[in-house]
């Protein structure tokens, strides 16, 4: 008995260290897992440790243009680190959705918006369905829908169920004043590329972020790299010391801009050119490469018939942007600041303002160069494609919270995905879709949406911008008065 007892005690002593080691290892695993969960600030019921990234390529090899959607693409989202804070311009999401904050959004409101929209889109269980109402100019609707499909691939399982309608032309369509009276019905929620102070359109990233095939403009992510490389070819101080613009000069404020061109009598320090789109199209747009247009110290942005997609391309070049005061705004411009990211130009005084801005820049080269670089840095950092997708995600997520009905697939809608859209395309259309396709789910969560502006905070921000523009006007007044005295 004694021998058996001693043997059992000896076995316990031998196993005891392994017992404590196992406990210690288990505690370390629990602590590490707890630390991981704490770091991951985004709420997701499918959060797990990320597995190695898998890339999915577009498969159109069987020649079937009516391919079914791939069943192999992930349907859940995995996290492996905490999210960052979104850029400041994301705060405008709250402002754009404020008209429906109290009432919410009913199905009847959405259906009323269908009267002006080009298509209706639903997301149900992570899948995208589209019903087209009418054809917009070129293929804006196609690339807009493509972008939303890519969002669902980037964050599978996270984009909420919703229904929306989308308008694809240049000018806003929902007039604010039609819904101003207390007894008026609530405005229909219509998504669009731009809005102004007189409209209630919900601003969404434009189609060219995924490519503008009709003009051979590559998807934004690729084109941004091209513009950055093009900017490095000529040093700022070696660039042509004038303001440059090229485009369709027969519409909007561009007609007046052409009057500011150099002539025998005046030189307003501008070099502005009419773009012949028909000729360029026949020649493959070889003279219209945006990456080759960073040869001047100053570039002008001016609206045409309405808002223009050229805004981001002009700001991306590190030449100082002379921004003719726009009527319309897209989703990112509202948080950019005059004299920090661009030089403000009045709509009613273009020629004199441009001449003064160029004179000032050529006499304050360090400051002018700094403004140009700040504008291009804003584009490359705050307008990266991941931020564009995160803006879309948060806008759609906040919009979905306002819906007072259960989203469903609209009658007559068709299911769309990367295969059904891209495999039926040819030429640049298919090339740009393949180039801009999300091939893997993100391994990080969307950035964290910042809170809405407090009323006083928003007024202070807008007041600061107005004060800066008034200061520039004062400098110009002093400049011209001094010039007249010298005559």
CSV table of C-alpha atoms in Angstrom, one decimal:
chain,number,residue,atom,x,y,z
A,1,UNK,CA,0.0,0.0,0.0
A,2,UNK,CA,2.7,2.4,1.0
A,3,UNK,CA,4.6,1.6,-2.2
A,4,UNK,CA,1.4,2.2,-4.3
A,5,UNK,CA,0.8,5.5,-2.5
A,6,UNK,CA,4.3,6.8,-3.1
A,7,UNK,CA,4.0,5.8,-6.8
A,8,UNK,CA,0.8,7.8,-7.2
A,9,UNK,CA,2.3,10.8,-5.4
A,10,UNK,CA,5.3,10.7,-7.7
A,11,UNK,CA,3.1,10.6,-10.8
A,12,UNK,CA,1.2,13.7,-9.5
A,13,UNK,CA,4.5,15.6,-9.0
A,14,UNK,CA,5.6,14.7,-12.5
A,15,UNK,CA,2.3,15.8,-14.1
A,16,UNK,CA,1.9,19.0,-12.0
A,17,UNK,CA,4.3,21.2,-14.1
A,18,UNK,CA,2.5,20.2,-17.3
A,19,UNK,CA,-0.8,21.1,-15.7
A,20,UNK,CA,0.4,24.6,-14.7
A,21,UNK,CA,2.0,25.1,-18.2
A,22,UNK,CA,-1.3,24.2,-19.8
A,23,UNK,CA,-3.2,26.6,-17.6
A,24,UNK,CA,-0.7,29.4,-18.4
A,25,UNK,CA,-0.9,28.7,-22.1
A,26,UNK,CA,-4.7,28.8,-22.0
A,27,UNK,CA,-4.6,32.1,-20.1
A,28,UNK,CA,-2.3,33.6,-22.7
A,29,UNK,CA,-4.6,32.6,-25.5
A,30,UNK,CA,-7.7,34.0,-23.7
A,31,UNK,CA,-5.9,37.3,-23.0
A,32,UNK,CA,-4.7,37.6,-26.7
A,33,UNK,CA,-8.2,36.8,-28.0
A,34,UNK,CA,-9.7,39.3,-25.6
A,35,UNK,CA,-7.2,42.0,-26.7
A,36,UNK,CA,-8.1,41.3,-30.3
A,37,UNK,CA,-11.8,41.7,-29.7
A,38,UNK,CA,-11.1,44.9,-27.8
A,39,UNK,CA,-9.1,46.4,-30.6
A,40,UNK,CA,-11.7,45.6,-33.2
A,41,UNK,CA,-14.1,48.6,-32.8
A,42,UNK,CA,-16.5,47.8,-35.7
A,43,UNK,CA,-19.6,45.9,-34.8
A,44,UNK,CA,-19.9,42.7,-36.9
A,45,UNK,CA,-21.5,39.4,-36.0
A,46,UNK,CA,-19.2,37.6,-38.4
A,47,UNK,CA,-15.9,38.9,-37.0
A,48,UNK,CA,-13.1,36.3,-36.8
A,49,UNK,CA,-9.4,36.2,-37.2
A,50,UNK,CA,-8.6,36.9,-40.8
A,51,UNK,CA,-7.5,34.1,-43.0
A,52,UNK,CA,-4.9,34.5,-45.8
A,53,UNK,CA,-6.3,36.8,-48.5
A,54,UNK,CA,-7.7,35.0,-51.5
A,55,UNK,CA,-8.0,36.7,-54.9
A,56,UNK,CA,-11.0,36.0,-57.2
A,57,UNK,CA,-10.6,36.9,-60.9
A,58,UNK,CA,-13.4,37.6,-63.3
A,59,UNK,CA,-14.1,34.4,-65.2
A,60,UNK,CA,-15.7,34.9,-68.6
A,61,UNK,CA,-13.7,32.1,-70.3
A,62,UNK,CA,-16.7,30.1,-71.3
A,63,UNK,CA,-18.0,32.9,-73.5
A,64,UNK,CA,-21.4,32.9,-71.9
A,65,UNK,CA,-22.4,36.6,-71.6
A,66,UNK,CA,-25.3,35.7,-69.4
A,67,UNK,CA,-23.2,34.0,-66.7
A,68,UNK,CA,-24.6,33.4,-63.4
A,69,UNK,CA,-23.0,35.0,-60.4
A,70,UNK,CA,-20.1,33.2,-58.7
A,71,UNK,CA,-21.1,31.2,-55.7
A,72,UNK,CA,-17.5,31.0,-54.4
A,73,UNK,CA,-17.1,34.6,-53.4
A,74,UNK,CA,-17.2,35.1,-49.6
A,75,UNK,CA,-20.5,36.1,-48.0
A,76,UNK,CA,-19.2,37.1,-44.6
A,77,UNK,CA,-16.7,39.7,-43.5
A,78,UNK,CA,-13.6,39.1,-41.4
A,79,UNK,CA,-11.7,41.6,-39.3
A,80,UNK,CA,-8.1,41.6,-38.1
A,81,UNK,CA,-7.5,45.1,-36.7
A,82,UNK,CA,-9.3,48.2,-35.5
A,83,UNK,CA,-10.7,50.8,-37.8
A,84,UNK,CA,-9.5,54.4,-38.3
A,85,UNK,CA,-11.5,57.6,-38.1
A,86,UNK,CA,-13.0,58.6,-41.5
A,87,UNK,CA,-12.0,61.9,-43.1
A,88,UNK,CA,-13.9,65.0,-42.1
A,89,UNK,CA,-16.0,65.2,-45.3
A,90,UNK,CA,-17.8,62.0,-44.1
A,91,UNK,CA,-19.6,64.3,-41.6
A,92,UNK,CA,-21.7,65.7,-44.5
A,93,UNK,CA,-23.5,62.3,-44.7
A,94,UNK,CA,-25.5,63.4,-41.6
A,95,UNK,CA,-26.4,66.7,-43.3
A,96,UNK,CA,-27.5,65.1,-46.6
A,97,UNK,CA,-29.8,62.7,-44.8
A,98,UNK,CA,-31.1,65.3,-42.3
A,99,UNK,CA,-34.4,66.0,-44.2
A,100,UNK,CA,-35.6,62.4,-43.3
A,101,UNK,CA,-34.3,62.2,-39.8
A,102,UNK,CA,-37.6,62.9,-38.1
A,103,UNK,CA,-40.0,61.2,-40.6
A,104,UNK,CA,-37.9,58.3,-41.7
A,105,UNK,CA,-38.3,57.0,-45.3
A,106,UNK,CA,-41.3,55.1,-46.4
A,107,UNK,CA,-41.7,52.9,-49.5
A,108,UNK,CA,-44.1,55.5,-51.0
A,109,UNK,CA,-41.3,58.2,-50.8
A,110,UNK,CA,-38.9,55.9,-52.6
A,111,UNK,CA,-41.5,55.1,-55.3
A,112,UNK,CA,-42.2,58.9,-55.8
A,113,UNK,CA,-38.4,59.3,-56.5
A,114,UNK,CA,-38.7,56.7,-59.2
A,115,UNK,CA,-40.5,59.3,-61.3
A,116,UNK,CA,-37.3,61.2,-62.0
A,117,UNK,CA,-34.7,58.4,-61.4
A,118,UNK,CA,-32.8,56.4,-64.0
A,119,UNK,CA,-32.8,53.2,-62.0
A,120,UNK,CA,-33.9,51.5,-58.8
A,121,UNK,CA,-31.5,49.4,-56.8
A,122,UNK,CA,-32.1,47.0,-54.0
A,123,UNK,CA,-29.6,45.1,-51.8
A,124,UNK,CA,-31.2,42.0,-50.1
A,125,UNK,CA,-29.0,39.5,-48.2
A,126,UNK,CA,-25.9,41.0,-49.7
A,127,UNK,CA,-27.0,40.6,-53.3
A,128,UNK,CA,-27.7,43.5,-55.7
A,129,UNK,CA,-30.9,43.8,-57.8
A,130,UNK,CA,-31.6,46.6,-60.4
A,131,UNK,CA,-34.6,47.8,-62.2
A,132,UNK,CA,-33.9,50.4,-64.9
A,133,UNK,CA,-36.4,53.1,-65.7
A,134,UNK,CA,-34.7,55.1,-68.5
A,135,UNK,CA,-31.3,55.5,-70.1
A,136,UNK,CA,-29.0,58.3,-68.9
A,137,UNK,CA,-26.3,60.0,-70.9
A,138,UNK,CA,-23.6,57.4,-72.0
A,139,UNK,CA,-23.1,54.6,-69.4
A,140,UNK,CA,-23.2,56.5,-66.2
A,141,UNK,CA,-25.7,54.1,-64.7
A,142,UNK,CA,-23.7,51.0,-65.6
A,143,UNK,CA,-20.5,52.1,-63.9
A,144,UNK,CA,-22.5,53.5,-60.9
A,145,UNK,CA,-24.1,50.1,-60.4
A,146,UNK,CA,-20.8,48.4,-60.9
A,147,UNK,CA,-19.3,50.5,-58.1
A,148,UNK,CA,-22.1,49.4,-55.7
A,149,UNK,CA,-21.6,45.8,-56.7
A,150,UNK,CA,-17.9,46.1,-55.9
A,151,UNK,CA,-18.8,47.6,-52.4
A,152,UNK,CA,-20.6,44.4,-51.6
A,153,UNK,CA,-17.5,42.4,-52.6
A,154,UNK,CA,-15.3,44.6,-50.5
A,155,UNK,CA,-17.4,44.2,-47.4
A,156,UNK,CA,-19.4,41.0,-47.9
A,157,UNK,CA,-22.3,40.6,-45.5
A,158,UNK,CA,-21.9,44.1,-44.1
A,159,UNK,CA,-23.9,46.3,-46.5
A,160,UNK,CA,-27.4,46.4,-45.1
A,161,UNK,CA,-30.6,45.5,-46.9
A,162,UNK,CA,-32.1,48.6,-48.7
A,163,UNK,CA,-33.9,50.1,-51.6
A,164,UNK,CA,-33.0,53.3,-53.4
A,165,UNK,CA,-33.5,55.3,-56.6
A,166,UNK,CA,-30.7,57.0,-58.5
A,167,UNK,CA,-30.6,60.0,-60.9
A,168,UNK,CA,-27.6,60.2,-63.3
A,169,UNK,CA,-27.5,63.6,-65.0
A,170,UNK,CA,-25.5,66.7,-64.3
A,171,UNK,CA,-27.9,68.9,-62.3
A,172,UNK,CA,-29.8,68.2,-59.1
A,173,UNK,CA,-33.4,67.2,-59.5
A,174,UNK,CA,-35.2,67.5,-56.1
A,175,UNK,CA,-36.0,71.1,-55.5
A,176,UNK,CA,-35.9,72.0,-51.8
A,177,UNK,CA,-38.5,74.8,-52.0
A,178,UNK,CA,-41.2,72.4,-53.2
A,179,UNK,CA,-41.1,70.7,-49.8
A,180,UNK,CA,-40.5,73.7,-47.6
A,181,UNK,CA,-44.1,74.4,-46.3
A,182,UNK,CA,-45.1,72.5,-43.2
A,183,UNK,CA,-48.1,70.9,-44.9
A,184,UNK,CA,-46.1,69.6,-47.8
A,185,UNK,CA,-45.2,65.9,-48.2
A,186,UNK,CA,-41.7,64.7,-47.4
A,187,UNK,CA,-39.3,64.9,-50.2
A,188,UNK,CA,-38.4,61.6,-52.1
A,189,UNK,CA,-34.9,60.4,-51.3
A,190,UNK,CA,-33.0,60.4,-54.7
A,191,UNK,CA,-29.3,59.6,-54.9
A,192,UNK,CA,-27.3,61.7,-57.3
A,193,UNK,CA,-23.7,62.8,-58.0
A,194,UNK,CA,-24.2,66.4,-56.8
A,195,UNK,CA,-26.5,68.9,-55.1
A,196,UNK,CA,-26.6,72.6,-54.3
A,197,UNK,CA,-28.1,74.8,-51.7
A,198,UNK,CA,-31.5,74.7,-53.4
A,199,UNK,CA,-31.8,70.9,-53.7
A,200,UNK,CA,-32.1,67.8,-51.5
A,201,UNK,CA,-30.4,65.2,-53.7
A,202,UNK,CA,-28.4,62.7,-51.7
A,203,UNK,CA,-24.8,63.1,-52.9
A,204,UNK,CA,-23.0,59.8,-54.0
A,205,UNK,CA,-19.6,59.2,-55.6
A,206,UNK,CA,-19.8,59.6,-59.4
A,207,UNK,CA,-19.4,56.8,-62.0
A,208,UNK,CA,-15.9,57.8,-63.1
A,209,UNK,CA,-14.3,56.4,-60.0
A,210,UNK,CA,-14.7,53.1,-61.9
A,211,UNK,CA,-13.8,54.5,-65.3
A,212,UNK,CA,-15.3,56.7,-68.0
A,213,UNK,CA,-15.0,54.5,-71.1
A,214,UNK,CA,-16.5,57.0,-73.6
A,215,UNK,CA,-13.5,59.3,-73.0
A,216,UNK,CA,-10.9,56.7,-72.2
A,217,UNK,CA,-10.5,58.0,-68.6
A,218,UNK,CA,-9.2,55.1,-66.5
A,219,UNK,CA,-10.6,54.2,-63.1
A,220,UNK,CA,-9.6,56.6,-60.3
A,221,UNK,CA,-7.2,54.4,-58.5
A,222,UNK,CA,-5.1,53.9,-61.6
A,223,UNK,CA,-5.5,57.4,-63.0
A,224,UNK,CA,-4.5,59.0,-59.7
A,225,UNK,CA,-1.2,57.2,-59.8
A,226,UNK,CA,-0.7,58.3,-63.4
A,227,UNK,CA,-1.4,61.9,-62.5
A,228,UNK,CA,1.0,61.7,-59.5
A,229,UNK,CA,3.7,60.4,-61.9
A,230,UNK,CA,2.9,63.0,-64.4
A,231,UNK,CA,3.3,65.8,-61.8
A,232,UNK,CA,6.9,64.7,-61.1
A,233,UNK,CA,8.0,65.2,-64.7
A,234,UNK,CA,8.3,68.9,-64.5
A,235,UNK,CA,9.3,70.8,-61.3
A,236,UNK,CA,6.8,73.4,-60.2
A,237,UNK,CA,9.2,76.3,-60.8
A,238,UNK,CA,9.8,75.1,-64.3
A,239,UNK,CA,6.2,74.9,-65.3
A,240,UNK,CA,4.4,77.4,-67.6
A,241,UNK,CA,3.6,80.4,-65.3
A,242,UNK,CA,0.0,80.7,-66.4
A,243,UNK,CA,-3.4,79.3,-65.6
A,244,UNK,CA,-4.5,76.3,-67.8
A,245,UNK,CA,-7.9,74.8,-68.7
A,246,UNK,CA,-9.1,72.6,-71.5
A,247,UNK,CA,-12.6,71.2,-72.1
A,248,UNK,CA,-16.0,71.9,-73.5
A,249,UNK,CA,-16.1,75.7,-73.6
A,250,UNK,CA,-19.6,76.1,-75.0
A,251,UNK,CA,-21.5,75.7,-71.8
A,252,UNK,CA,-22.1,77.5,-68.5
A,253,UNK,CA,-19.3,79.6,-66.9
A,254,UNK,CA,-16.8,78.3,-69.4
A,255,UNK,CA,-18.1,80.6,-72.1
A,256,UNK,CA,-17.0,83.6,-70.0
A,257,UNK,CA,-13.7,81.8,-69.2
A,258,UNK,CA,-12.7,81.8,-72.8
A,259,UNK,CA,-12.9,85.6,-72.8
A,260,UNK,CA,-10.0,85.6,-70.3
A,261,UNK,CA,-7.7,84.1,-72.9
A,262,UNK,CA,-4.6,86.0,-74.1
A,263,UNK,CA,-5.3,88.4,-77.0
A,264,UNK,CA,-3.5,91.3,-78.7
A,265,UNK,CA,-5.1,93.7,-76.3
A,266,UNK,CA,-5.1,91.8,-73.0
A,267,UNK,CA,-3.2,89.1,-71.2
A,268,UNK,CA,-5.2,87.8,-68.2
A,269,UNK,CA,-2.5,85.2,-67.5
A,270,UNK,CA,-4.8,82.4,-68.7
A,271,UNK,CA,-4.2,79.7,-71.4
A,272,UNK,CA,-7.6,78.1,-72.1
A,273,UNK,CA,-8.5,75.7,-74.9
A,274,UNK,CA,-11.7,74.3,-76.5
A,275,UNK,CA,-11.7,70.5,-76.5
A,276,UNK,CA,-12.8,68.9,-79.8
A,277,UNK,CA,-14.3,65.6,-78.4
A,278,UNK,CA,-15.2,64.2,-81.8
A,279,UNK,CA,-11.7,64.7,-83.1
A,280,UNK,CA,-10.2,63.3,-79.9
A,281,UNK,CA,-12.4,60.3,-80.0
A,282,UNK,CA,-11.2,59.5,-83.5
A,283,UNK,CA,-7.6,59.9,-82.5
A,284,UNK,CA,-7.9,57.8,-79.4
A,285,UNK,CA,-7.8,60.7,-77.0
A,286,UNK,CA,-4.0,60.8,-77.3
A,287,UNK,CA,-4.0,64.6,-76.8
A,288,UNK,CA,-6.2,64.4,-73.7
A,289,UNK,CA,-4.3,62.4,-71.2
A,290,UNK,CA,-5.0,63.9,-67.8
A,291,UNK,CA,-1.6,62.7,-66.6
A,292,UNK,CA,0.1,65.0,-69.2
A,293,UNK,CA,-1.8,68.2,-68.1
A,294,UNK,CA,0.4,69.1,-65.1
A,295,UNK,CA,2.6,71.4,-67.1
A,296,UNK,CA,1.3,74.7,-65.8
A,297,UNK,CA,1.7,76.2,-62.4
A,298,UNK,CA,-2.0,76.9,-62.2
A,299,UNK,CA,-5.1,74.9,-63.3
A,300,UNK,CA,-8.7,76.2,-63.4
A,301,UNK,CA,-11.8,74.4,-62.4
A,302,UNK,CA,-15.0,75.9,-63.7
A,303,UNK,CA,-18.5,74.3,-64.0
A,304,UNK,CA,-20.1,73.7,-67.3
A,305,UNK,CA,-23.8,72.9,-67.7
A,306,UNK,CA,-23.7,71.8,-64.1
A,307,UNK,CA,-21.2,70.0,-61.8
A,308,UNK,CA,-18.2,68.4,-63.6
A,309,UNK,CA,-16.3,65.2,-62.9
A,310,UNK,CA,-13.1,67.1,-63.9
A,311,UNK,CA,-12.9,68.7,-60.4
A,312,UNK,CA,-11.0,65.8,-58.8
A,313,UNK,CA,-8.6,65.4,-61.8
A,314,UNK,CA,-7.7,69.1,-61.7
A,315,UNK,CA,-7.1,69.1,-57.9
A,316,UNK,CA,-5.0,65.9,-58.1
A,317,UNK,CA,-2.4,67.7,-60.1
A,318,UNK,CA,-0.1,69.5,-57.7
A,319,UNK,CA,-0.4,72.8,-59.6
A,320,UNK,CA,-2.4,75.4,-57.6
A,321,UNK,CA,-6.1,75.0,-58.4
A,322,UNK,CA,-8.0,78.2,-59.2
A,323,UNK,CA,-11.5,77.2,-58.2
A,324,UNK,CA,-14.2,79.3,-59.9
A,325,UNK,CA,-16.9,79.5,-57.2
A,326,UNK,CA,-19.1,76.5,-57.9
A,327,UNK,CA,-22.8,76.4,-57.5
A,328,UNK,CA,-22.9,72.6,-57.2
A,329,UNK,CA,-21.0,70.3,-54.8
A,330,UNK,CA,-20.0,66.7,-54.8
A,331,UNK,CA,-19.5,64.5,-51.8
A,332,UNK,CA,-15.9,65.6,-50.9
A,333,UNK,CA,-15.4,69.2,-51.9
A,334,UNK,CA,-17.4,70.8,-49.0
A,335,UNK,CA,-14.6,70.1,-46.5
A,336,UNK,CA,-11.8,71.6,-48.6
A,337,UNK,CA,-10.7,75.0,-47.6
A,338,UNK,CA,-9.8,78.1,-49.7
A,339,UNK,CA,-6.2,79.2,-49.5
A,340,UNK,CA,-5.3,75.8,-48.0
A,341,UNK,CA,-6.3,73.5,-50.8
A,342,UNK,CA,-7.2,75.9,-53.6
A,343,UNK,CA,-7.4,79.6,-54.6
A,344,UNK,CA,-11.0,81.0,-54.8
A,345,UNK,CA,-12.1,82.7,-58.0
A,346,UNK,CA,-15.4,84.6,-58.2
A,347,UNK,CA,-17.9,83.6,-60.9
A,348,UNK,CA,-18.7,87.3,-61.7
A,349,UNK,CA,-15.1,88.5,-62.0
A,350,UNK,CA,-13.1,85.6,-63.6
A,351,UNK,CA,-10.6,87.4,-65.7
A,352,UNK,CA,-9.4,89.9,-63.1
A,353,UNK,CA,-9.4,87.3,-60.4
A,354,UNK,CA,-7.4,84.8,-62.5
A,355,UNK,CA,-4.8,87.5,-63.4
A,356,UNK,CA,-4.4,88.5,-59.8
A,357,UNK,CA,-4.1,84.9,-58.6
A,358,UNK,CA,-1.4,84.1,-61.1
A,359,UNK,CA,0.5,87.3,-60.3
A,360,UNK,CA,0.3,86.5,-56.6
A,361,UNK,CA,1.5,83.0,-57.1
A,362,UNK,CA,4.4,84.0,-59.3
A,363,UNK,CA,5.5,86.4,-56.6
A,364,UNK,CA,4.8,84.0,-53.7
A,365,UNK,CA,6.1,80.8,-55.2
A,366,UNK,CA,6.5,78.9,-51.9
A,367,UNK,CA,3.0,79.6,-50.8
A,368,UNK,CA,1.5,78.8,-54.2
A,369,UNK,CA,3.4,75.6,-54.4
A,370,UNK,CA,2.2,74.6,-50.9
A,371,UNK,CA,-1.5,75.2,-51.9
A,372,UNK,CA,-1.1,73.0,-54.9
A,373,UNK,CA,0.5,70.2,-53.0
A,374,UNK,CA,-2.1,70.4,-50.2
A,375,UNK,CA,-4.8,70.0,-52.8
A,376,UNK,CA,-3.2,67.0,-54.5
A,377,UNK,CA,-2.4,65.5,-51.1
A,378,UNK,CA,-6.1,65.8,-50.2
A,379,UNK,CA,-7.0,63.9,-53.3
A,380,UNK,CA,-4.4,61.1,-52.8
A,381,UNK,CA,-5.0,60.6,-49.1
A,382,UNK,CA,-8.7,61.5,-48.4
A,383,UNK,CA,-10.0,60.4,-51.8
A,384,UNK,CA,-8.3,57.1,-52.0
A,385,UNK,CA,-10.5,54.3,-53.3
A,386,UNK,CA,-10.8,52.7,-49.9
A,387,UNK,CA,-12.2,56.0,-48.6
A,388,UNK,CA,-14.6,56.3,-51.5
A,389,UNK,CA,-15.9,52.8,-50.7
A,390,UNK,CA,-16.1,53.6,-47.0
A,391,UNK,CA,-18.1,56.8,-47.8
A,392,UNK,CA,-20.5,54.7,-49.9
A,393,UNK,CA,-20.8,52.1,-47.1
A,394,UNK,CA,-21.5,54.6,-44.4
A,395,UNK,CA,-24.0,56.6,-46.5
A,396,UNK,CA,-25.9,53.5,-47.4
A,397,UNK,CA,-25.8,52.2,-43.8
A,398,UNK,CA,-27.1,55.5,-42.4
A,399,UNK,CA,-29.7,55.6,-45.2
A,400,UNK,CA,-30.9,52.1,-44.4
A,401,UNK,CA,-31.4,53.0,-40.8
A,402,UNK,CA,-34.0,55.5,-41.9
A,403,UNK,CA,-36.1,53.0,-43.9
A,404,UNK,CA,-39.5,52.4,-42.4
A,405,UNK,CA,-40.2,49.3,-44.5
A,406,UNK,CA,-38.6,45.9,-45.1
A,407,UNK,CA,-36.5,46.1,-48.3
A,408,UNK,CA,-37.4,43.6,-51.0
A,409,UNK,CA,-36.6,42.8,-54.6
A,410,UNK,CA,-38.5,45.2,-56.8
A,411,UNK,CA,-40.9,43.7,-59.4
A,412,UNK,CA,-39.0,43.3,-62.7
A,413,UNK,CA,-35.6,43.8,-61.1
A,414,UNK,CA,-32.6,41.7,-62.3
A,415,UNK,CA,-29.9,40.3,-60.1
A,416,UNK,CA,-26.5,41.8,-61.0
A,417,UNK,CA,-22.9,40.9,-60.0
A,418,UNK,CA,-19.4,41.3,-61.5
A,419,UNK,CA,-20.0,38.3,-63.9
A,420,UNK,CA,-23.3,39.4,-65.3
A,421,UNK,CA,-22.1,43.0,-65.8
A,422,UNK,CA,-18.5,42.6,-67.1
A,423,UNK,CA,-18.7,39.4,-69.1
A,424,UNK,CA,-21.3,41.0,-71.4
A,425,UNK,CA,-19.1,44.1,-72.1
A,426,UNK,CA,-16.4,44.6,-74.7
A,427,UNK,CA,-13.5,47.0,-75.3
A,428,UNK,CA,-12.8,49.7,-72.7
A,429,UNK,CA,-16.0,49.0,-70.9
A,430,UNK,CA,-14.9,45.5,-69.9
A,431,UNK,CA,-11.3,46.6,-69.5
A,432,UNK,CA,-12.2,49.2,-67.0
A,433,UNK,CA,-14.5,47.0,-65.1
A,434,UNK,CA,-11.8,44.3,-64.8
A,435,UNK,CA,-9.3,47.0,-63.7
A,436,UNK,CA,-11.6,48.4,-61.0
A,437,UNK,CA,-13.0,45.1,-59.8
A,438,UNK,CA,-12.6,44.2,-56.1
A,439,UNK,CA,-10.8,40.9,-56.2
A,440,UNK,CA,-10.7,40.2,-52.4
A,441,UNK,CA,-12.7,41.2,-49.4
A,442,UNK,CA,-11.0,43.9,-47.2
A,443,UNK,CA,-8.9,42.6,-44.3
A,444,UNK,CA,-9.8,45.7,-42.3
A,445,UNK,CA,-13.2,47.2,-41.3
A,446,UNK,CA,-14.5,50.4,-42.7
A,447,UNK,CA,-13.3,53.6,-41.0
A,448,UNK,CA,-15.4,54.9,-38.1
A,449,UNK,CA,-18.0,57.5,-39.1
A,450,UNK,CA,-17.4,60.8,-37.3
A,451,UNK,CA,-20.3,62.5,-35.6
A,452,UNK,CA,-22.5,65.1,-37.2
A,453,UNK,CA,-21.7,68.8,-37.0
A,454,UNK,CA,-23.1,70.7,-34.1
A,455,UNK,CA,-25.1,73.8,-35.5
A,456,UNK,CA,-22.6,76.3,-34.0
A,457,UNK,CA,-19.6,74.2,-35.3
A,458,UNK,CA,-21.0,74.1,-38.8
A,459,UNK,CA,-21.7,77.8,-38.9
A,460,UNK,CA,-18.2,78.5,-37.6
A,461,UNK,CA,-16.7,76.3,-40.4
A,462,UNK,CA,-18.7,78.0,-43.1
A,463,UNK,CA,-18.0,81.4,-41.7
A,464,UNK,CA,-14.3,80.7,-41.7
A,465,UNK,CA,-14.4,79.8,-45.4
A,466,UNK,CA,-16.3,83.0,-46.2
A,467,UNK,CA,-13.9,85.1,-44.2
A,468,UNK,CA,-10.9,83.7,-46.1
A,469,UNK,CA,-12.6,84.4,-49.5
A,470,UNK,CA,-13.4,88.0,-48.4
A,471,UNK,CA,-9.7,88.4,-47.5
A,472,UNK,CA,-8.6,87.3,-50.9
A,473,UNK,CA,-11.1,89.8,-52.5
A,474,UNK,CA,-9.6,92.6,-50.4
A,475,UNK,CA,-6.0,91.7,-51.5
A,476,UNK,CA,-7.2,91.9,-55.1
A,477,UNK,CA,-8.9,95.2,-54.6
A,478,UNK,CA,-5.7,96.6,-53.2
A,479,UNK,CA,-3.8,95.1,-56.1
A,480,UNK,CA,-5.9,96.7,-58.8
A,481,UNK,CA,-6.1,100.1,-57.0
A,482,UNK,CA,-2.3,100.1,-56.8
A,483,UNK,CA,-2.1,99.2,-60.6
A,484,UNK,CA,-4.3,102.1,-61.5
A,485,UNK,CA,-2.3,104.6,-59.4
A,486,UNK,CA,0.8,103.5,-61.3
A,487,UNK,CA,-0.7,104.2,-64.7
